[in-house]
């Protein structure tokens, strides 16, 4: 075989190998948490943090500074509450295996909106509330959780806050809701 | 055998200079360690610890490090830990000792390779100045501490030397190893491409094939690492994705530069101004028509800068093209007055002869060595400026 043929063959082999590498790169074989945390970066809680979450028991009041909740796109806890940041904050929590997830039927939330706020809430990507809160009072909202929506292990409560904005007092954070507490109730 | 003897004779002078500079560096390191009451084992710190984890137990299957548990050793390229693993298996070395020894061996080799590279690309640069620039600058500390910097400089010099000599397969092969040393190693492919594109119109079919084959070789090291990562943990780009654990998310590099320049803390300010200086040097490389070197350095500067200013000095001052510009600057003689007339010419008579041909390096190198000592102290005290 001539040197020309050898070079051409080796070049072809390398090219095919790079095509194979490209296919692998475009199709990562990873968990959904990995995908969302490392690749699409729409999740700010790492898989290790989620796995380390202490499980919650229905009935207990979880304050804004509870270590049983993993806050994604929320500000640091203040004295009484914690502000949401941006338009899509979320809270992750793990449900105790001994709890019958099917029997958890209500979510009670205490929060204060930054003036007028349209609020949508989703549990595990299913919408459970769409409402509008037009003043800055503290609201206690009871949300019905459809049967079968919660599961053992990690769950996500996501907020859609299209009216989140700068408060206009020099604070550079885009605020929507100040969360005081949340509580799941069994039927 | 004759070829080897001829090559050895040809390079004996350069090798001698490299060994002397390296020994000077080791002497300063020993002084720094003794005066701070530390041993050699203290040299392996920060990233070296991560490389140590690769030598000890291979690449991670899952992230586990840092407070958020999102850090893993995927961020660290395989060439250095691979060589250190072999060394650790051959002798009674711990992983950390093996890493430090490997980085030191490559440090010596990189000084030699840089002298060769510098005198090839800028024949007026003295081998002594080139050696001193590579081995005695303040950030030369990274050649001794189990980091990839020395390996990176060595293989980038080899790649550029082979490219200049139009040994395309050799350039591609050195580039392939370079791409497995650090993420920016694969950027040599751009310099290669620029060099061959200028030759393509006049090259024959066989030479074109050799050029193409060399180019295809360059990303091979990186590609093999990607395939390995894919089969190890599922993501071939994990080395890039895991940067989030170090808060290194790509953004506009010039934003970081402006923020650094306006910072109240002098350290980011220093790093920002160093980066500006590097960009000026790159502009100079363009001016002297070294487009390949310029593009390599531009990308090897902007890519790390796009994730922040942290660790910028070691990304800058181990780039062969930037060190070449420094060596060229320091080769300027202090008093170029030959052929001048009048009062300047009379100054020639009043100053000793050796002064007339003394390069600027003679004044700058002592300051540089003082900087190196300061860096060692900061390293041993684990100050953030040396990460």
XYZ file of C-alpha atoms in Angstrom:
574
model
C 0.000 0.000 0.000
C 1.397 3.407 -0.933
C 1.982 6.142 1.638
C -0.811 8.126 -0.035
C -3.328 5.308 0.448
C -2.239 4.777 4.065
C -2.687 8.486 4.845
C -6.073 8.589 3.139
C -7.246 5.491 5.002
C -6.036 6.791 8.364
C -7.718 10.150 7.722
C -10.980 8.401 6.855
C -10.729 6.311 10.039
C -10.185 9.406 12.166
C -13.084 11.223 10.503
C -15.444 8.309 11.180
C -14.224 8.167 14.780
C -15.006 11.882 15.245
C -18.499 11.363 13.822
C -18.983 8.589 16.391
C -17.737 10.943 19.180
C -20.145 13.634 17.997
C -23.057 11.195 18.181
C -22.067 10.299 21.767
C -21.801 13.970 22.733
C -25.253 14.735 21.367
C -26.811 11.834 23.256
C -25.588 11.917 26.856
C -26.712 8.983 28.949
C -27.442 10.809 32.216
C -30.215 11.195 34.781
C -32.833 13.921 34.471
C -31.327 15.723 37.502
C -27.881 15.694 35.892
C -29.317 16.931 32.604
C -31.158 19.806 34.286
C -28.369 20.787 36.683
C -25.259 20.456 34.519
C -26.444 20.686 30.916
C -29.593 22.795 30.579
C -28.888 24.494 33.939
C -32.556 25.122 34.687
C -32.159 23.375 38.059
C -29.928 24.993 40.637
C -30.052 22.212 43.189
C -27.533 19.478 42.588
C -28.455 15.788 42.579
C -26.359 15.345 45.733
C -28.282 18.096 47.492
C -31.600 16.570 46.443
C -30.501 13.132 47.605
C -29.447 14.583 50.958
C -32.805 16.278 51.622
C -34.335 15.261 54.923
C -37.819 13.847 54.369
C -40.904 15.790 55.398
C -43.925 14.427 57.204
C -47.401 15.778 56.303
C -48.777 18.093 58.943
C -45.503 19.692 59.968
C -45.139 23.405 59.302
C -42.096 24.040 57.139
C -40.782 27.525 57.674
C -39.029 29.635 55.027
C -35.689 28.627 56.573
C -36.384 24.898 56.889
C -33.454 22.670 55.955
C -35.947 20.113 54.678
C -36.631 22.363 51.681
C -34.205 23.026 48.832
C -34.772 26.512 47.447
C -33.980 27.117 43.792
C -34.036 30.820 42.764
C -34.862 32.144 46.195
C -32.950 34.742 48.141
C -31.225 34.036 51.451
C -33.606 33.683 54.388
C -34.383 36.943 56.153
C -35.730 37.259 59.690
C -39.375 36.406 58.900
C -39.465 35.195 55.317
C -37.564 34.433 52.132
C -38.030 36.308 48.816
C -38.432 34.544 45.492
C -35.984 35.605 42.758
C -36.981 35.934 39.119
C -39.958 34.511 37.300
C -39.628 30.752 37.949
C -38.536 29.947 41.493
C -39.058 26.445 42.804
C -38.870 24.445 46.010
C -37.797 20.814 46.204
C -38.720 18.476 49.014
C -38.651 14.762 49.741
C -41.657 12.842 51.035
C -41.133 10.257 53.741
C -41.493 6.689 52.438
C -43.768 5.799 55.342
C -46.304 8.412 54.231
C -49.040 7.410 51.850
C -48.352 9.970 49.129
C -51.826 9.326 47.692
C -53.440 10.635 50.870
C -51.680 14.024 50.853
C -54.497 16.229 49.577
C -53.777 19.821 50.594
C -50.938 22.288 50.502
C -51.209 25.337 52.747
C -48.958 28.253 51.832
C -48.374 31.508 53.714
C -46.819 34.251 51.665
C -46.913 37.944 50.853
C -46.787 39.116 47.220
C -44.855 42.162 46.120
C -47.937 44.268 45.283
C -49.919 42.858 42.345
C -48.702 39.421 41.300
C -50.154 36.793 39.019
C -49.185 33.445 40.472
C -49.244 29.939 39.028
C -48.106 26.946 41.039
C -47.164 23.539 39.709
C -46.478 20.367 41.619
C -44.312 17.957 39.669
C -45.072 19.948 36.514
C -48.874 19.798 36.934
C -50.623 23.094 37.544
C -52.455 23.254 40.884
C -53.199 26.985 41.166
C -53.562 30.071 38.973
C -54.534 33.233 40.720
C -53.857 36.923 41.124
C -52.964 38.683 44.356
C -53.441 42.395 44.178
C -52.093 43.825 47.433
C -49.196 43.260 49.766
C -51.091 41.490 52.573
C -50.080 38.119 53.952
C -52.153 35.401 52.309
C -52.778 31.878 53.507
C -53.762 29.826 50.485
C -55.084 26.278 50.641
C -54.407 24.343 47.446
C -55.973 21.021 46.637
C -53.383 18.459 45.591
C -54.797 15.989 43.038
C -54.478 12.369 44.099
C -51.393 10.636 42.820
C -49.518 13.836 42.072
C -47.047 13.559 44.933
C -44.614 10.667 45.018
C -42.135 9.153 47.412
C -38.698 10.738 47.116
C -38.084 14.148 45.579
C -40.981 16.413 44.516
C -40.955 19.910 43.065
C -43.217 22.855 43.771
C -42.699 25.411 41.045
C -43.969 28.982 40.869
C -44.601 31.020 37.735
C -44.409 34.714 38.591
C -44.671 36.807 35.410
C -44.952 40.043 37.468
C -41.780 39.535 39.523
C -39.821 42.798 39.378
C -37.346 45.150 41.015
C -39.044 46.627 44.102
C -37.942 50.153 43.173
C -36.164 50.886 46.450
C -32.638 50.331 45.156
C -32.797 46.567 45.723
C -31.381 44.893 42.593
C -33.253 41.599 43.100
C -36.268 40.706 40.970
C -38.808 39.868 43.681
C -42.235 38.202 43.529
C -43.336 36.455 46.725
C -42.081 36.494 50.286
C -42.604 32.975 51.613
C -43.373 32.445 55.307
C -44.229 28.755 55.480
C -45.810 25.787 53.789
C -47.535 22.665 55.066
C -48.891 19.518 53.457
C -52.030 17.993 54.943
C -53.320 14.453 54.626
C -56.956 13.757 53.917
C 22.706 6.578 15.967
C 24.561 9.244 14.016
C 21.382 11.301 13.855
C 20.930 11.081 17.602
C 24.543 12.102 18.227
C 24.170 15.000 15.800
C 20.929 16.122 17.450
C 22.456 15.815 20.918
C 25.456 17.928 19.870
C 23.197 20.456 18.207
C 21.053 20.839 21.320
C 23.651 20.322 24.047
C 23.948 24.071 24.668
C 20.178 24.531 24.993
C 19.881 21.514 27.244
C 22.688 22.834 29.442
C 20.928 26.192 29.799
C 17.617 24.463 30.545
C 19.227 22.321 33.263
C 20.925 25.342 34.855
C 17.733 27.428 34.840
C 15.775 24.481 36.211
C 18.339 23.963 38.994
C 18.151 27.670 39.860
C 14.395 27.349 40.093
C 14.713 24.262 42.312
C 17.208 26.107 44.496
C 14.765 28.992 45.024
C 12.010 26.485 45.753
C 14.164 24.727 48.355
C 14.947 28.081 50.017
C 11.212 28.919 50.039
C 10.308 25.554 51.581
C 13.064 25.627 54.199
C 12.437 29.249 55.188
C 8.721 28.507 55.607
C 9.387 25.270 57.487
C 7.608 23.116 54.880
C 8.402 19.873 53.058
C 8.004 18.928 49.384
C 4.757 17.116 50.066
C 3.160 20.520 50.771
C 3.644 21.401 47.113
C 0.721 19.217 46.022
C -2.309 21.346 46.835
C -5.549 22.684 45.248
C -5.926 21.139 41.753
C -3.082 18.689 42.448
C -5.345 17.082 45.047
C -7.977 16.543 42.359
C -5.381 15.009 40.046
C -4.337 12.848 43.001
C -7.883 11.501 43.236
C -7.650 10.445 39.568
C -4.311 8.706 40.148
C -5.680 6.935 43.240
C -9.089 5.818 42.052
C -9.674 6.975 38.510
C -12.390 9.298 37.305
C -15.516 9.684 39.431
C -18.758 7.933 38.549
C -20.769 10.610 40.340
C -20.207 14.134 41.604
C -19.448 14.389 45.321
C -17.140 17.316 46.071
C -17.744 20.817 47.405
C -20.569 21.979 49.648
C -23.233 21.391 47.007
C -21.866 17.934 46.188
C -21.652 18.896 42.520
C -17.876 18.801 41.975
C -16.079 15.847 40.395
C -12.655 15.187 38.919
C -14.065 15.128 35.374
C -12.862 18.730 35.009
C -9.235 17.580 35.039
C -7.720 16.295 31.813
C -6.086 12.865 31.724
C -2.538 13.284 30.344
C -0.861 14.356 33.621
C -2.612 11.855 35.941
C -2.018 9.104 33.381
C 1.762 9.633 33.408
C 1.726 10.067 37.212
C -0.239 6.789 37.571
C 2.447 4.951 35.606
C 5.167 6.494 37.770
C 3.269 5.696 40.973
C 3.021 2.057 39.885
C 6.735 1.855 39.046
C 8.119 3.038 42.370
C 7.319 3.663 46.006
C 5.605 6.949 45.237
C 2.382 8.309 46.616
C 0.058 9.793 44.011
C 0.904 13.314 45.176
C 4.663 12.727 44.978
C 4.293 11.176 41.526
C 2.312 14.198 40.321
C 4.902 16.640 41.652
C 7.773 14.634 40.120
C 6.018 14.410 36.737
C 5.276 18.116 36.697
C 8.926 18.861 37.558
C 10.259 16.558 34.823
C 7.998 18.267 32.308
C 9.062 21.624 33.715
C 12.698 20.857 32.837
C 11.645 19.567 29.416
C 9.414 22.588 28.845
C 12.279 25.030 29.533
C 14.371 23.184 26.945
C 11.489 23.038 24.465
C 10.710 26.726 24.980
C 14.326 27.706 24.266
C 14.131 25.733 21.033
C 10.718 27.220 20.185
C 11.770 30.801 20.981
C 15.023 30.666 19.026
C 13.187 29.105 16.076
C 10.409 31.718 15.959
C 12.632 34.653 17.013
C 16.274 33.880 16.172
C 17.498 37.079 17.864
C 16.273 35.914 21.265
C 19.161 34.648 23.358
C 18.722 31.052 24.623
C 19.638 32.325 28.087
C 16.854 34.896 28.055
C 14.365 32.333 26.719
C 15.371 29.831 29.410
C 15.117 32.420 32.171
C 11.715 33.611 30.925
C 10.313 30.076 30.969
C 11.880 28.958 34.225
C 12.152 31.940 36.534
C 8.989 33.998 36.147
C 6.723 34.376 39.207
C 4.119 31.928 37.898
C 6.819 29.311 37.197
C 5.754 27.900 40.573
C 3.046 25.953 38.713
C 5.743 23.897 37.010
C 6.587 22.327 40.366
C 3.300 21.654 42.109
C 1.585 18.788 40.287
C -0.335 20.972 37.835
C -0.571 20.538 34.038
C 1.120 23.834 33.181
C 4.583 22.422 32.463
C 3.194 19.586 30.356
C 1.049 22.108 28.475
C 4.027 24.345 27.704
C 6.157 21.380 26.650
C 3.658 19.928 24.203
C 2.585 23.316 22.852
C 6.265 24.128 22.118
C 6.726 20.729 20.443
C 3.587 21.284 18.363
C 4.625 24.752 17.219
C 8.216 23.647 16.519
C 7.036 20.752 14.337
C 4.561 23.042 12.577
C 7.269 25.604 11.807
C 9.449 22.812 10.419
C 6.481 21.594 8.354
C 6.547 18.153 9.956
C 2.780 17.925 9.839
C 2.265 14.454 11.275
C 4.605 15.236 14.188
C 2.783 18.531 14.798
C -0.541 16.687 14.752
C 0.712 14.012 17.121
C 2.103 16.553 19.615
C -1.185 18.453 19.245
C -3.107 15.265 20.008
C -1.284 14.885 23.336
C -1.708 18.619 23.989
C -5.465 18.273 23.572
C -5.448 15.666 26.354
C -3.459 17.923 28.700
C -5.849 20.858 29.059
C -9.129 21.983 27.456
C -7.337 24.779 25.589
C -4.812 22.339 24.109
C -7.086 21.534 21.189
C -6.864 25.195 20.122
C -3.527 24.349 18.544
C -5.711 23.022 15.724
C -6.590 26.629 14.817
C -2.920 27.631 14.615
C -2.267 24.516 12.538
C -5.152 25.330 10.218
C -3.894 28.878 9.651
C -0.384 27.605 8.896
C -1.498 24.947 6.419
C -4.094 27.115 4.670
C -1.281 29.452 3.648
C 0.610 26.514 2.134
C -2.258 24.634 0.522
C -2.217 26.534 -2.820
C 1.413 25.576 -3.510
C 1.387 22.102 -1.945
C 1.290 18.874 -3.948
C -1.353 16.143 -3.389
C 0.802 14.094 -0.960
C 1.693 17.139 1.111
C -1.971 18.119 1.266
C -2.826 14.653 2.527
C -0.104 14.925 5.196
C -1.470 18.322 6.229
C -5.000 16.984 6.470
C -3.941 13.936 8.433
C -1.944 16.102 10.876
C -4.963 18.345 11.398
C -7.203 15.347 12.070
C -4.739 14.087 14.674
C -4.911 17.263 16.814
C -8.279 16.674 18.564
C -7.609 12.953 19.059
C -6.567 13.243 22.736
C -9.642 15.268 23.579
C -11.915 12.932 21.600
C -10.561 9.859 23.412
C -11.145 11.592 26.757
C -14.723 12.389 25.709
C -15.386 8.777 24.750
C -13.888 7.623 28.047
C -16.104 10.023 30.027
C -19.173 8.907 28.104
C -18.625 5.271 29.015
C -17.531 6.148 32.552
C -20.414 8.387 33.620
C -22.589 9.088 30.587
C -21.569 12.589 29.502
C -18.683 13.159 27.095
C -18.743 16.873 27.859
C -18.713 16.413 31.630
C -15.324 18.176 31.867
C -17.078 21.328 30.665
C -20.471 20.849 32.343
C -18.931 20.250 35.787
C -17.340 23.723 35.725
C -20.573 24.918 37.328
C -19.239 23.426 40.579
C -16.473 26.050 40.471
C -18.972 28.781 39.485
C -17.291 28.906 36.086
C -20.227 29.429 33.750
C -19.334 30.928 30.339
C -20.299 34.549 29.837
C -18.974 37.644 28.068
C -15.190 37.645 28.770
C -14.916 41.423 28.476
C -17.550 41.831 31.191
C -15.227 40.010 33.625
C -12.332 42.159 32.434
C -14.171 45.432 33.111
C -15.468 44.203 36.486
C -11.905 43.182 37.442
C -10.440 46.527 36.451
C -13.057 48.352 38.532
C -12.710 46.043 41.551
C -11.612 47.491 44.874
C -9.607 44.340 45.665
C -6.095 44.643 44.145
C -5.857 40.934 43.190
C -8.651 40.843 40.551
C -7.409 44.247 39.415
C -3.934 42.803 38.868
C -5.346 39.807 37.014
C -7.496 42.052 34.808
C -4.558 44.284 33.869
C -2.396 41.217 33.211
C -5.071 40.010 30.798
C -5.100 43.402 29.071
C -1.304 43.149 28.738
C -1.698 39.680 27.228
C -4.208 41.047 24.695
C -1.701 43.770 23.744
C 0.954 41.059 23.267
C -1.447 39.131 21.040
C -1.986 42.293 18.977
C 1.806 42.475 18.633
C 1.875 38.880 17.354
C -0.661 39.878 14.705
C 1.514 42.874 13.824
C 4.543 40.674 13.195
C 2.324 38.329 11.138
C 2.512 35.374 13.534
C -1.189 34.735 12.976
C -1.151 31.128 14.191
C 0.485 32.026 17.502
C -1.850 35.005 17.878
C -5.046 33.004 17.290
C -3.899 30.248 19.662
C -3.176 32.752 22.421
C -6.283 34.807 21.779
C -8.537 31.767 22.189
C -6.471 30.362 25.077
C -6.977 33.734 26.812
C -10.612 34.500 26.003
C -11.983 31.021 26.747
C -10.821 30.887 30.395
C -11.604 34.602 30.740
C -15.197 33.891 29.678
C -15.630 32.014 32.968
C -14.003 34.650 35.184
C -10.653 36.091 36.199
C -9.801 33.422 38.762
C -6.507 31.679 37.922
C -5.976 33.847 34.822
C -2.226 34.352 35.496
C -1.421 30.678 35.114
C -3.589 30.440 32.004
C -1.628 33.360 30.534
C 1.972 32.898 31.582
C 2.305 29.305 30.461
C 1.292 30.096 26.884
C 4.325 29.701 24.627
C 3.377 32.617 22.304
C 3.022 35.075 25.207
C 6.300 33.930 26.772
C 7.884 34.390 23.342
C 6.792 38.049 23.297
C 8.187 38.492 26.826
C 11.486 36.905 25.744
C 11.631 39.206 22.717
C 11.040 42.269 24.913
C 13.653 41.193 27.437
C 16.172 40.560 24.674
C 16.257 44.274 23.904
C 19.739 45.486 24.802
C 20.008 48.150 27.454
C 22.088 50.559 25.443
C 21.946 50.255 21.665
C 24.351 53.060 20.890
C 26.607 51.534 18.291
C 26.869 53.834 15.294
C 25.362 56.800 17.160
C 27.083 60.157 17.297
C 27.524 63.098 19.680
C 26.772 62.921 23.373
C 25.177 59.446 23.134
C 28.283 58.085 21.451
C 30.433 59.566 24.182
C 28.319 57.650 26.707
C 29.546 54.483 25.005
C 33.084 55.356 25.940
C 32.088 55.999 29.550
C 30.211 52.739 30.101
C 31.765 49.260 30.313
C 31.678 47.179 27.114
C 29.563 44.354 28.570
C 26.831 46.875 29.371
C 26.299 47.603 25.659
C 25.119 44.101 24.808
C 23.412 43.316 28.093
C 19.744 42.474 27.573
C 16.963 44.032 29.611
C 16.455 40.570 31.082
C 19.438 41.082 33.379
C 17.511 43.771 35.223
C 14.096 42.124 35.054
C 14.980 38.545 36.026
C 15.981 39.393 39.646
C 12.606 41.134 40.109
C 10.946 38.127 38.545
C 12.727 35.760 40.944
C 11.564 37.920 43.849
C 8.012 37.504 42.460
C 8.549 33.744 42.341
C 9.592 33.730 46.004
C 6.457 35.745 46.867
C 4.314 33.229 44.991
C 5.869 30.339 46.926
C 5.097 32.063 50.198
C 1.499 32.651 49.095
C 1.218 29.020 47.965
C 2.469 27.659 51.275
C 0.100 29.964 53.169
C -2.782 28.811 50.918
C -3.657 32.341 49.853
C -6.408 32.605 47.239
C -4.223 34.461 44.737
C -2.371 31.261 43.793
C -5.277 28.883 43.082
